[in-house]
mmCIF file of C-alpha atoms in Angstrom:
data_model
loop_
_atom_site.group_PDB
_atom_site.id
_atom_site.type_symbol
_atom_site.label_atom_id
_atom_site.label_comp_id
_atom_site.label_asym_id
_atom_site.label_seq_id
_atom_site.Cartn_x
_atom_site.Cartn_y
_atom_site.Cartn_z
ATOM 1 C CA MET I 1 208.582 73.727 50.925
ATOM 2 C CA ILE I 2 208.160 77.321 49.802
ATOM 3 C CA PHE I 3 204.397 76.763 51.158
ATOM 4 C CA PHE I 4 205.416 75.348 54.327
ATOM 5 C CA THR I 5 207.846 78.154 55.026
ATOM 6 C CA ILE I 6 205.527 80.999 54.413
ATOM 7 C CA LEU I 7 202.901 78.947 56.587
ATOM 8 C CA SER I 8 205.485 78.943 59.445
ATOM 9 C CA LEU I 9 206.005 82.798 59.014
ATOM 10 C CA SER I 10 202.469 83.193 59.098
ATOM 11 C CA PHE I 11 202.173 81.321 61.978
ATOM 12 C CA GLY I 12 205.135 83.053 63.750
ATOM 13 C CA GLU I 13 203.356 86.358 63.374
ATOM 14 C CA ILE I 14 200.366 85.355 64.704
ATOM 15 C CA GLN I 15 202.430 84.220 67.858
ATOM 16 C CA LEU I 16 204.300 87.618 67.741
ATOM 17 C CA LEU I 17 200.521 89.444 67.883
ATOM 18 C CA PHE I 18 199.163 87.537 70.793
ATOM 19 C CA SER I 19 202.222 88.176 73.356
ATOM 20 C CA GLU I 20 201.943 87.592 76.925
ATOM 21 C CA LYS I 21 200.788 91.243 77.909
ATOM 22 C CA VAL I 22 197.980 90.729 75.489
ATOM 23 C CA GLU I 23 197.053 87.356 76.927
ATOM 24 C CA PHE I 24 197.204 88.650 80.561
ATOM 25 C CA SER I 25 195.116 91.818 79.321
ATOM 26 C CA ILE I 26 192.170 89.318 77.612
ATOM 27 C CA LEU I 27 192.611 86.924 80.818
ATOM 28 C CA GLY I 28 192.018 90.177 82.978
ATOM 29 C CA ILE I 29 189.061 91.550 80.844
ATOM 30 C CA SER I 30 187.431 88.120 81.277
ATOM 31 C CA ALA I 31 187.523 88.108 85.013
ATOM 32 C CA VAL I 32 185.936 91.550 85.083
ATOM 33 C CA LEU I 33 183.250 90.441 82.654
ATOM 34 C CA PHE I 34 182.664 87.277 84.881
ATOM 35 C CA LEU I 35 182.595 89.417 88.198
ATOM 36 C CA ILE I 36 179.988 91.969 86.575
ATOM 37 C CA ALA I 37 177.551 88.844 85.371
ATOM 38 C CA LEU I 38 178.261 87.334 89.050
ATOM 39 C CA CYS I 39 177.208 90.777 90.775
ATOM 40 C CA LEU I 40 174.191 91.089 88.475
ATOM 41 C CA LEU I 41 173.210 87.344 89.324
ATOM 42 C CA ILE I 42 173.516 88.101 92.985
ATOM 43 C CA TRP I 43 171.601 91.620 92.986
ATOM 44 C CA GLN I 44 168.766 89.891 90.956
ATOM 45 C CA ILE I 45 168.292 87.036 93.637
ATOM 46 C CA TYR I 46 168.561 89.743 96.359
ATOM 47 C CA HIS I 47 165.898 91.906 94.709
ATOM 48 C CA TYR I 48 163.542 88.677 94.043
ATOM 49 C CA CYS I 49 163.845 87.627 97.919
ATOM 50 C CA THR I 50 163.352 91.279 99.224
ATOM 51 C CA GLN I 51 160.295 91.836 97.108
ATOM 52 C CA PHE I 52 158.568 88.704 98.415
ATOM 53 C CA PRO I 53 158.360 89.788 102.167
ATOM 54 C CA VAL I 54 157.221 93.106 101.251
ATOM 55 C CA SER I 55 154.395 92.134 99.274
ATOM 56 C CA GLN I 56 153.430 89.252 101.982
ATOM 57 C CA ARG I 57 153.349 92.211 104.510
ATOM 58 C CA ALA I 58 150.796 94.231 102.498
ATOM 59 C CA ALA I 59 148.743 91.325 102.191
ATOM 60 C CA ASP I 60 148.815 90.544 105.820
ATOM 61 C CA GLY I 61 147.748 94.225 106.423
ATOM 62 C CA GLN I 62 144.970 93.938 104.259
ATOM 63 C CA LEU I 63 143.656 90.704 105.890
ATOM 64 C CA ALA I 64 144.039 92.067 109.151
ATOM 65 C CA LYS I 65 141.615 94.925 108.645
ATOM 66 C CA SER I 66 138.028 94.117 110.211
ATOM 67 C CA ARG I 67 136.024 96.833 108.662
ATOM 68 C CA GLY I 68 136.030 99.115 105.691
ATOM 69 C CA PHE I 69 137.483 98.593 102.480
ATOM 70 C CA GLN I 70 140.980 99.673 101.356
ATOM 71 C CA TYR I 71 141.401 102.790 98.821
ATOM 72 C CA ALA I 72 142.881 101.605 95.417
ATOM 73 C CA THR I 73 145.813 103.758 95.917
ATOM 74 C CA GLN I 74 149.174 103.111 93.748
ATOM 75 C CA THR I 75 151.941 102.368 96.131
ATOM 76 C CA ARG I 76 155.554 102.837 94.933
ATOM 77 C CA ASP I 77 158.224 101.421 96.665
ATOM 78 C CA THR I 78 160.615 103.189 95.111
ATOM 79 C CA LYS I 79 159.337 106.616 95.620
ATOM 80 C CA MET I 80 158.612 105.458 99.262
ATOM 81 C CA GLU I 81 162.161 104.227 100.128
ATOM 82 C CA ALA I 82 163.403 107.755 98.703
ATOM 83 C CA GLN I 83 160.703 109.911 100.630
ATOM 84 C CA TYR I 84 161.858 107.762 103.949
ATOM 85 C CA GLU I 85 165.615 109.248 103.717
ATOM 86 C CA GLU I 86 164.173 112.681 102.755
ATOM 87 C CA LEU I 87 161.910 112.663 105.819
ATOM 88 C CA SER I 88 164.750 112.670 108.227
ATOM 89 C CA HIS I 89 165.369 116.183 107.218
ATOM 90 C CA ARG I 90 162.801 118.916 107.138
ATOM 91 C CA LEU I 91 160.436 118.981 104.239
ATOM 92 C CA SER I 92 159.769 122.354 102.432
ATOM 93 C CA PRO I 93 156.066 123.409 103.171
ATOM 94 C CA GLY I 94 153.740 123.156 100.278
ATOM 95 C CA PRO I 95 151.299 121.173 98.573
ATOM 96 C CA SER I 96 154.334 119.051 97.070
ATOM 97 C CA CYS I 97 154.650 117.129 100.324
ATOM 98 C CA THR I 98 151.384 115.744 100.401
ATOM 99 C CA ASN I 99 152.673 112.336 99.036
ATOM 100 C CA LEU I 100 152.921 110.946 102.523
ATOM 101 C CA GLY I 101 149.326 111.231 103.434
ATOM 102 C CA SER I 102 147.869 110.401 99.983
ATOM 103 C CA SER I 103 148.638 106.717 100.997
ATOM 104 C CA LEU I 104 146.135 106.869 104.079
ATOM 105 C CA ASP I 105 142.518 106.063 103.363
ATOM 106 C CA LEU I 106 139.176 106.596 105.268
ATOM 107 C CA GLU I 107 139.543 103.085 106.265
ATOM 108 C CA SER I 108 142.022 103.797 108.631
ATOM 109 C CA MET I 109 139.802 106.361 110.245
ATOM 110 C CA ALA I 110 137.163 103.723 110.755
ATOM 111 C CA ASP I 111 139.617 101.347 112.489
ATOM 112 C CA LEU I 112 140.292 103.787 114.909
ATOM 113 C CA GLU I 113 137.023 103.945 116.271
ATOM 114 C CA GLU I 114 138.123 100.647 118.082
ATOM 115 C CA GLU I 115 141.506 101.194 118.838
ATOM 116 C CA GLN I 116 142.686 103.597 121.860
ATOM 117 C CA ILE I 117 143.537 107.346 120.842
ATOM 118 C CA GLN I 118 145.771 108.594 123.260
ATOM 119 C CA GLY I 119 148.258 111.815 123.227
ATOM 120 C CA SER I 120 148.264 115.501 122.909
ATOM 121 C CA LEU I 121 149.741 117.680 120.502
ATOM 122 C CA ARG I 122 151.301 121.337 121.214
ATOM 123 C CA PHE I 123 151.067 123.815 118.516
ATOM 124 C CA SER I 124 151.050 127.699 118.213
ATOM 125 C CA LEU I 125 149.114 129.820 116.106
ATOM 126 C CA TYR I 126 149.667 133.896 114.998
ATOM 127 C CA TYR I 127 148.576 136.111 112.708
ATOM 128 C CA ASP I 128 150.618 139.169 111.198
ATOM 129 C CA GLN I 129 148.187 141.671 110.491
ATOM 130 C CA LEU I 130 151.078 143.921 109.001
ATOM 131 C CA GLN I 131 151.927 141.409 106.325
ATOM 132 C CA SER I 132 148.767 139.399 106.336
ATOM 133 C CA ARG I 133 150.136 136.197 106.816
ATOM 134 C CA LEU I 134 149.246 133.276 109.374
ATOM 135 C CA VAL I 135 151.888 131.206 110.773
ATOM 136 C CA VAL I 136 151.537 127.728 112.331
ATOM 137 C CA THR I 137 154.322 126.154 114.277
ATOM 138 C CA VAL I 138 153.987 122.567 115.365
ATOM 139 C CA LEU I 139 156.025 122.341 118.585
ATOM 140 C CA ASP I 140 155.663 118.676 119.744
ATOM 141 C CA ALA I 141 153.714 115.652 120.704
ATOM 142 C CA GLN I 142 153.536 113.616 123.864
ATOM 143 C CA ASP I 143 152.292 109.958 124.878
ATOM 144 C CA LEU I 144 151.375 108.566 121.551
ATOM 145 C CA ALA I 145 150.132 105.523 120.965
ATOM 146 C CA VAL I 146 152.399 102.576 119.887
ATOM 147 C CA ARG I 147 150.679 100.472 117.226
ATOM 148 C CA ASP I 148 150.400 96.691 117.883
ATOM 149 C CA PHE I 149 151.974 95.340 114.807
ATOM 150 C CA SER I 150 155.108 97.586 114.778
ATOM 151 C CA HIS I 151 155.503 98.231 118.510
ATOM 152 C CA SER I 152 157.249 101.274 117.563
ATOM 153 C CA VAL I 153 155.864 104.829 116.084
ATOM 154 C CA ASP I 154 157.511 107.019 113.616
ATOM 155 C CA PRO I 155 155.327 110.229 114.027
ATOM 156 C CA PHE I 156 154.889 113.211 111.839
ATOM 157 C CA VAL I 157 152.278 115.755 111.606
ATOM 158 C CA TRP I 158 150.159 116.789 108.355
ATOM 159 C CA VAL I 159 148.703 119.997 108.879
ATOM 160 C CA ARG I 160 145.758 121.224 106.460
ATOM 161 C CA LEU I 161 144.056 124.693 106.375
ATOM 162 C CA LEU I 162 140.428 124.432 105.324
ATOM 163 C CA TRP I 163 138.214 127.167 104.127
ATOM 164 C CA ALA I 164 134.911 127.002 104.578
ATOM 165 C CA GLU I 165 132.129 128.015 102.017
ATOM 166 C CA ARG I 166 130.253 130.019 104.926
ATOM 167 C CA GLU I 167 131.103 131.865 108.026
ATOM 168 C CA ASP I 168 127.808 130.361 109.843
ATOM 169 C CA GLU I 169 129.132 127.480 111.452
ATOM 170 C CA GLU I 170 125.485 125.991 112.384
ATOM 171 C CA GLN I 171 124.955 125.393 108.669
ATOM 172 C CA VAL I 172 126.653 122.904 107.050
ATOM 173 C CA SER I 173 128.954 124.017 104.224
ATOM 174 C CA LEU I 174 131.651 122.609 102.075
ATOM 175 C CA HIS I 175 135.326 123.169 102.494
ATOM 176 C CA CYS I 176 138.454 123.216 100.477
ATOM 177 C CA VAL I 177 142.065 122.827 101.338
ATOM 178 C CA LEU I 178 144.089 126.247 100.951
ATOM 179 C CA HIS I 179 147.376 124.903 101.812
ATOM 180 C CA ASP I 180 148.804 121.660 103.597
ATOM 181 C CA TRP I 181 152.271 121.063 104.978
ATOM 182 C CA GLN I 182 154.018 118.127 106.456
ATOM 183 C CA THR I 183 156.559 118.028 109.557
ATOM 184 C CA ARG I 184 159.433 116.465 109.521
ATOM 185 C CA LEU I 185 159.785 112.540 110.659
ATOM 186 C CA VAL I 186 161.013 111.473 113.986
ATOM 187 C CA LYS I 187 161.605 108.272 114.129
ATOM 188 C CA LYS I 188 160.819 105.686 117.071
ATOM 189 C CA SER I 189 159.387 108.563 119.433
ATOM 190 C CA CYS I 190 156.154 108.416 121.368
ATOM 191 C CA SER I 191 156.946 111.922 122.696
ATOM 192 C CA PRO I 192 158.534 113.706 119.449
ATOM 193 C CA VAL I 193 159.810 117.424 119.051
ATOM 194 C CA PHE I 194 159.131 118.936 115.871
ATOM 195 C CA GLY I 195 159.338 122.447 115.993
ATOM 196 C CA ASP I 196 158.420 123.150 112.429
ATOM 197 C CA GLN I 197 157.170 126.465 111.385
ATOM 198 C CA PHE I 198 154.632 127.234 108.238
ATOM 199 C CA SER I 199 153.272 130.242 106.883
ATOM 200 C CA CYS I 200 151.100 131.246 104.068
ATOM 201 C CA ALA I 201 149.550 134.620 102.703
ATOM 202 C CA LEU I 202 146.052 135.111 104.254
ATOM 203 C CA ALA I 203 143.594 138.167 104.013
ATOM 204 C CA GLU I 204 142.278 139.282 107.607
ATOM 205 C CA GLU I 205 138.715 138.728 106.370
ATOM 206 C CA GLU I 206 139.619 135.273 105.507
ATOM 207 C CA VAL I 207 140.736 134.050 108.925
ATOM 208 C CA SER I 208 137.285 133.493 110.496
ATOM 209 C CA ARG I 209 136.413 131.020 107.744
ATOM 210 C CA VAL I 210 139.867 129.056 107.944
ATOM 211 C CA THR I 211 139.744 125.708 110.397
ATOM 212 C CA VAL I 212 143.391 124.294 111.122
ATOM 213 C CA ARG I 213 143.579 120.491 111.065
ATOM 214 C CA PHE I 214 146.361 118.536 112.587
ATOM 215 C CA GLU I 215 146.690 114.882 111.692
ATOM 216 C CA VAL I 216 149.442 112.878 113.842
ATOM 217 C CA ARG I 217 150.405 109.639 111.766
ATOM 218 C CA ASP I 218 152.808 107.008 111.952
ATOM 219 C CA PHE I 219 154.905 106.540 109.105
ATOM 220 C CA ASP I 220 155.386 103.241 107.349
ATOM 221 C CA LYS I 221 157.764 102.382 104.828
ATOM 222 C CA TYR I 222 156.077 99.490 102.965
ATOM 223 C CA SER I 223 152.192 100.190 103.445
ATOM 224 C CA ARG I 224 150.008 102.927 104.265
ATOM 225 C CA HIS I 225 150.513 105.124 107.300
ATOM 226 C CA GLY I 226 148.684 105.140 110.365
ATOM 227 C CA ILE I 227 146.570 107.802 111.791
ATOM 228 C CA LEU I 228 147.436 108.472 115.676
ATOM 229 C CA GLY I 229 144.745 110.747 116.111
ATOM 230 C CA GLU I 230 143.753 114.413 114.979
ATOM 231 C CA THR I 231 142.798 117.733 116.834
ATOM 232 C CA ARG I 232 141.473 120.726 114.906
ATOM 233 C CA VAL I 233 140.813 124.418 115.928
ATOM 234 C CA SER I 234 138.907 127.255 114.114
ATOM 235 C CA LEU I 235 140.169 130.434 114.049
ATOM 236 C CA ASN I 236 136.760 132.163 113.977
ATOM 237 C CA ARG I 237 136.670 132.885 117.664
ATOM 238 C CA LEU I 238 140.463 132.892 118.729
ATOM 239 C CA LYS I 239 142.621 136.257 119.276
ATOM 240 C CA ILE I 240 146.152 135.208 117.378
ATOM 241 C CA SER I 241 147.082 138.850 117.023
ATOM 242 C CA TYR I 242 149.611 137.249 119.447
ATOM 243 C CA PRO I 243 151.288 133.926 119.237
ATOM 244 C CA LEU I 244 149.004 131.735 121.182
ATOM 245 C CA GLU I 245 150.228 128.292 122.416
ATOM 246 C CA LEU I 246 147.776 125.712 122.665
ATOM 247 C CA ARG I 247 148.052 121.736 123.663
ATOM 248 C CA GLN I 248 144.941 119.914 122.933
ATOM 249 C CA ASP I 249 144.281 115.994 123.196
ATOM 250 C CA LEU I 250 144.106 113.650 120.194
ATOM 251 C CA GLN I 251 140.585 112.773 118.832
ATOM 252 C CA VAL I 252 139.337 110.189 116.467
ATOM 253 C CA PRO I 253 139.651 111.778 113.180
ATOM 254 C CA LYS I 254 136.687 113.021 111.362
ATOM 255 C CA LYS I 255 135.581 113.371 107.698
ATOM 256 C CA ASP I 256 135.284 117.123 106.178
ATOM 257 C CA MET I 257 132.879 117.489 103.448
ATOM 258 C CA VAL I 258 134.718 118.915 100.393
ATOM 259 C CA GLY I 259 132.144 118.726 97.530
ATOM 260 C CA GLU I 260 129.528 116.447 95.869
ATOM 261 C CA ALA I 261 129.133 114.409 92.666
ATOM 262 C CA LEU I 262 126.301 113.402 90.642
ATOM 263 C CA LEU I 263 126.911 109.880 89.450
ATOM 264 C CA SER I 264 124.889 107.373 87.595
ATOM 265 C CA LEU I 265 125.247 103.441 87.870
ATOM 266 C CA LYS I 266 123.944 100.917 85.088
ATOM 267 C CA TYR I 267 124.365 97.424 84.931
ATOM 268 C CA LEU I 268 124.269 95.207 82.312
ATOM 269 C CA PRO I 269 123.647 91.345 83.403
ATOM 270 C CA THR I 270 123.934 89.635 79.596
ATOM 271 C CA SER I 271 127.056 91.148 78.777
ATOM 272 C CA GLN I 272 128.192 91.507 82.432
ATOM 273 C CA ARG I 273 129.109 95.280 82.249
ATOM 274 C CA LEU I 274 128.846 98.038 84.916
ATOM 275 C CA GLU I 275 128.847 101.364 83.726
ATOM 276 C CA VAL I 276 129.750 104.177 86.163
ATOM 277 C CA GLY I 277 128.919 107.904 84.920
ATOM 278 C CA VAL I 278 130.639 110.746 86.454
ATOM 279 C CA LEU I 279 128.099 113.547 85.177
ATOM 280 C CA LYS I 280 128.935 116.495 87.686
ATOM 281 C CA ILE I 281 131.317 117.257 90.492
ATOM 282 C CA ARG I 282 130.450 120.080 92.620
ATOM 283 C CA THR I 283 133.511 121.796 94.791
ATOM 284 C CA VAL I 284 134.352 124.962 96.661
ATOM 285 C CA CYS I 285 136.558 127.347 94.577
ATOM 286 C CA HIS I 286 138.728 129.902 96.591
ATOM 287 C CA PRO I 287 138.615 133.436 95.103
ATOM 288 C CA ASN I 288 142.296 133.405 94.637
ATOM 289 C CA LYS I 289 142.549 129.798 93.107
ATOM 290 C CA THR I 290 140.179 129.247 90.523
ATOM 291 C CA GLU I 291 142.638 128.368 87.747
ATOM 292 C CA ARG I 292 142.556 124.616 88.781
ATOM 293 C CA ALA I 293 141.554 121.418 87.101
ATOM 294 C CA LEU I 294 140.363 117.997 88.253
ATOM 295 C CA TYR I 295 139.791 114.753 87.367
ATOM 296 C CA ALA I 296 137.973 111.559 89.085
ATOM 297 C CA ARG I 297 139.303 107.997 89.201
ATOM 298 C CA ILE I 298 136.956 105.103 89.791
ATOM 299 C CA SER I 299 138.194 101.927 91.178
ATOM 300 C CA VAL I 300 136.256 98.746 91.756
ATOM 301 C CA THR I 301 137.408 96.672 94.840
ATOM 302 C CA CYS I 302 136.223 92.924 95.828
ATOM 303 C CA ASN I 303 137.003 91.192 99.071
ATOM 304 C CA GLN I 304 139.540 94.262 99.745
ATOM 305 C CA CYS I 305 141.200 93.746 96.355
ATOM 306 C CA LYS I 306 141.280 96.321 93.490
ATOM 307 C CA LEU I 307 139.920 94.759 90.399
ATOM 308 C CA ARG I 308 140.317 97.469 87.902
ATOM 309 C CA HIS I 309 140.268 101.576 87.829
ATOM 310 C CA GLN I 310 139.681 104.130 84.958
ATOM 311 C CA ARG I 311 140.047 107.714 85.114
ATOM 312 C CA THR I 312 138.043 110.510 83.419
ATOM 313 C CA THR I 313 139.853 113.306 81.365
ATOM 314 C CA GLN I 314 140.766 116.487 82.881
ATOM 315 C CA LYS I 315 138.660 119.142 82.905
ATOM 316 C CA GLN I 316 138.981 122.969 84.124
ATOM 317 C CA ARG I 317 137.709 123.276 87.512
ATOM 318 C CA CYS I 318 135.119 125.263 88.628
ATOM 319 C CA GLU I 319 132.082 125.631 90.987
ATOM 320 C CA VAL I 320 130.355 122.808 88.969
ATOM 321 C CA THR I 321 132.530 120.734 86.983
ATOM 322 C CA VAL I 322 130.879 118.900 84.028
ATOM 323 C CA PHE I 323 132.045 115.729 83.032
ATOM 324 C CA ASN I 324 129.474 113.633 81.551
ATOM 325 C CA GLU I 325 131.654 110.616 81.087
ATOM 326 C CA VAL I 326 130.784 106.892 81.367
ATOM 327 C CA LEU I 327 133.449 104.308 82.579
ATOM 328 C CA THR I 328 132.777 100.745 81.751
ATOM 329 C CA PHE I 329 133.897 97.511 83.678
ATOM 330 C CA VAL I 330 133.430 94.105 82.837
ATOM 331 C CA LEU I 331 132.355 91.988 86.134
ATOM 332 C CA SER I 332 131.001 88.654 86.553
ATOM 333 C CA ASP I 333 127.675 88.080 88.637
ATOM 334 C CA HIS I 334 129.827 86.942 91.547
ATOM 335 C CA GLN I 335 131.962 90.178 91.479
ATOM 336 C CA ILE I 336 128.946 92.440 90.986
ATOM 337 C CA LYS I 337 127.609 91.055 94.322
ATOM 338 C CA GLU I 338 130.562 91.680 96.285
ATOM 339 C CA CYS I 339 132.172 94.431 94.562
ATOM 340 C CA SER I 340 132.466 98.363 96.033
ATOM 341 C CA ILE I 341 133.075 101.409 93.694
ATOM 342 C CA ILE I 342 135.518 104.059 94.891
ATOM 343 C CA VAL I 343 135.234 107.553 93.296
ATOM 344 C CA SER I 344 138.621 109.315 93.914
ATOM 345 C CA VAL I 345 138.736 113.132 92.881
ATOM 346 C CA PHE I 346 142.287 114.032 92.189
ATOM 347 C CA GLU I 347 143.810 117.972 91.266
ATOM 348 C CA PRO I 348 146.537 117.749 89.231
ATOM 349 C CA GLN I 349 149.899 119.988 90.075
ATOM 350 C CA PRO I 350 151.996 119.788 87.447
ATOM 351 C CA LEU I 351 154.390 122.376 88.649
ATOM 352 C CA LYS I 352 154.972 120.447 91.759
ATOM 353 C CA LYS I 353 157.061 117.555 93.085
ATOM 354 C CA SER I 354 153.833 115.677 93.498
ATOM 355 C CA SER I 355 151.787 115.293 90.400
ATOM 356 C CA LYS I 356 148.364 115.174 92.066
ATOM 357 C CA ARG I 357 146.574 116.158 95.047
ATOM 358 C CA LEU I 358 143.677 114.165 96.528
ATOM 359 C CA MET I 359 140.836 116.296 97.013
ATOM 360 C CA GLY I 360 138.274 113.659 98.565
ATOM 361 C CA ASN I 361 136.479 110.282 98.035
ATOM 362 C CA ILE I 362 133.044 108.590 97.503
ATOM 363 C CA HIS I 363 132.611 104.999 98.894
ATOM 364 C CA LEU I 364 129.937 103.072 97.185
ATOM 365 C CA ILE I 365 129.448 100.233 99.601
ATOM 366 C CA LYS I 366 126.870 98.325 100.718
ATOM 367 C CA GLY I 367 125.461 98.731 104.078
ATOM 368 C CA ASN I 368 125.709 102.629 103.673
ATOM 369 C CA THR I 369 122.218 104.479 103.465
ATOM 370 C CA SER I 370 122.320 106.685 100.602
ATOM 371 C CA GLU I 371 125.180 104.628 98.831
ATOM 372 C CA ASN I 372 123.345 101.426 99.400
ATOM 373 C CA GLU I 373 119.887 102.789 98.151
ATOM 374 C CA HIS I 374 121.837 103.958 94.832
ATOM 375 C CA TRP I 375 122.830 100.184 94.292
ATOM 376 C CA LYS I 376 119.648 98.774 95.321
ATOM 377 C CA LEU I 377 118.299 100.895 92.544
ATOM 378 C CA MET I 378 120.719 99.940 89.929
ATOM 379 C CA MET I 379 119.912 96.229 90.683
ATOM 380 C CA GLN I 380 116.276 96.737 90.703
ATOM 381 C CA SER I 381 116.315 98.621 87.795
ATOM 382 C CA LEU I 382 118.659 96.465 85.214
ATOM 383 C CA ARG I 383 119.744 98.066 81.549
ATOM 384 C CA GLN I 384 118.643 101.756 82.942
ATOM 385 C CA PRO I 385 121.186 104.176 84.098
ATOM 386 C CA ILE I 386 120.373 105.452 87.928
ATOM 387 C CA ALA I 387 121.767 108.993 88.856
ATOM 388 C CA MET I 388 122.224 110.366 92.284
ATOM 389 C CA TRP I 389 124.041 112.880 94.039
ATOM 390 C CA HIS I 390 126.751 111.972 96.515
ATOM 391 C CA LEU I 391 128.743 113.811 99.049
ATOM 392 C CA ILE I 392 132.546 113.913 98.826
ATOM 393 C CA PHE I 393 134.367 113.805 102.097
ATOM 394 C CA LEU I 394 138.200 114.121 102.895
#
């Protein structure tokens, strides 16, 4: 009897602990946890559904290309979405703004030869002799071409200052990029108005070696940005002591030679290994910008799809940077017959928002003269390294 009395008291105490308020609190917490789990499930379903069209669109864009090979650039959709919102405001000038242009490769320039280039760009140039500053203003563009697959155009302009190794225009000389900027993005406009102004310090004796290159591009949120055309002007014969306003028609983009690299190729058929050696890279170093570094990234593509990529170590940049590094790729016999090699030279920028800046590329593609010759020599001399110099273009 005493045991049952104690048990009933204990049970009564437990009932007192779980009052109606506590029961309703537990019920509320359970409902909140259920809603959180339901929201996570809906977010995962939405994330999966939205990722599929993006990848499908990128694959369709690759299959639609009839010429060239795609650069093995790593596109990060999250960063591109953030940049899409940031571009609605004016971008601050400087090399840190080069992420937009880095997703565009030389394949787009080759495709433009089959497309119709139209439109013009209006800009102004001014050199302030008192402050030794060059001022470049991008004013507006007119009658830009609309790309067929998008039926609209979201233009922006990428401005580069190219510094020539020599002042003599008749001789072929290497170039380097002194500065590059981006204008703000104007959405869905074939005649956008920019009004963005950029300036940089430039000695008066350096003005004659500078060429200003304007690239009008179409922003693409999910893939590579298209090139709508370019125009360039050399400051050698221009009088820009007063603001000079110009309007020029857009032309098919041209490649600029920014350096050369000594590469070696060796193929081992038994182990199915392709060895790509980066021996030396020669670039133009501006006297005021010597404390820089660079590295090379080797990408192997097959049927417009990136198979593998590796990068060299970072070296201090000088006129001739010595690497002497060999990167090995394991490829089957079928892949070695169809593959192409892309050597991309980058300049790290640890103090900028962008961690690297593309300096130029080398395409070892079958069908070109010097590149095809290097490839043929490698296949004729198996198990032996074959070295050859190649030009770097930007």
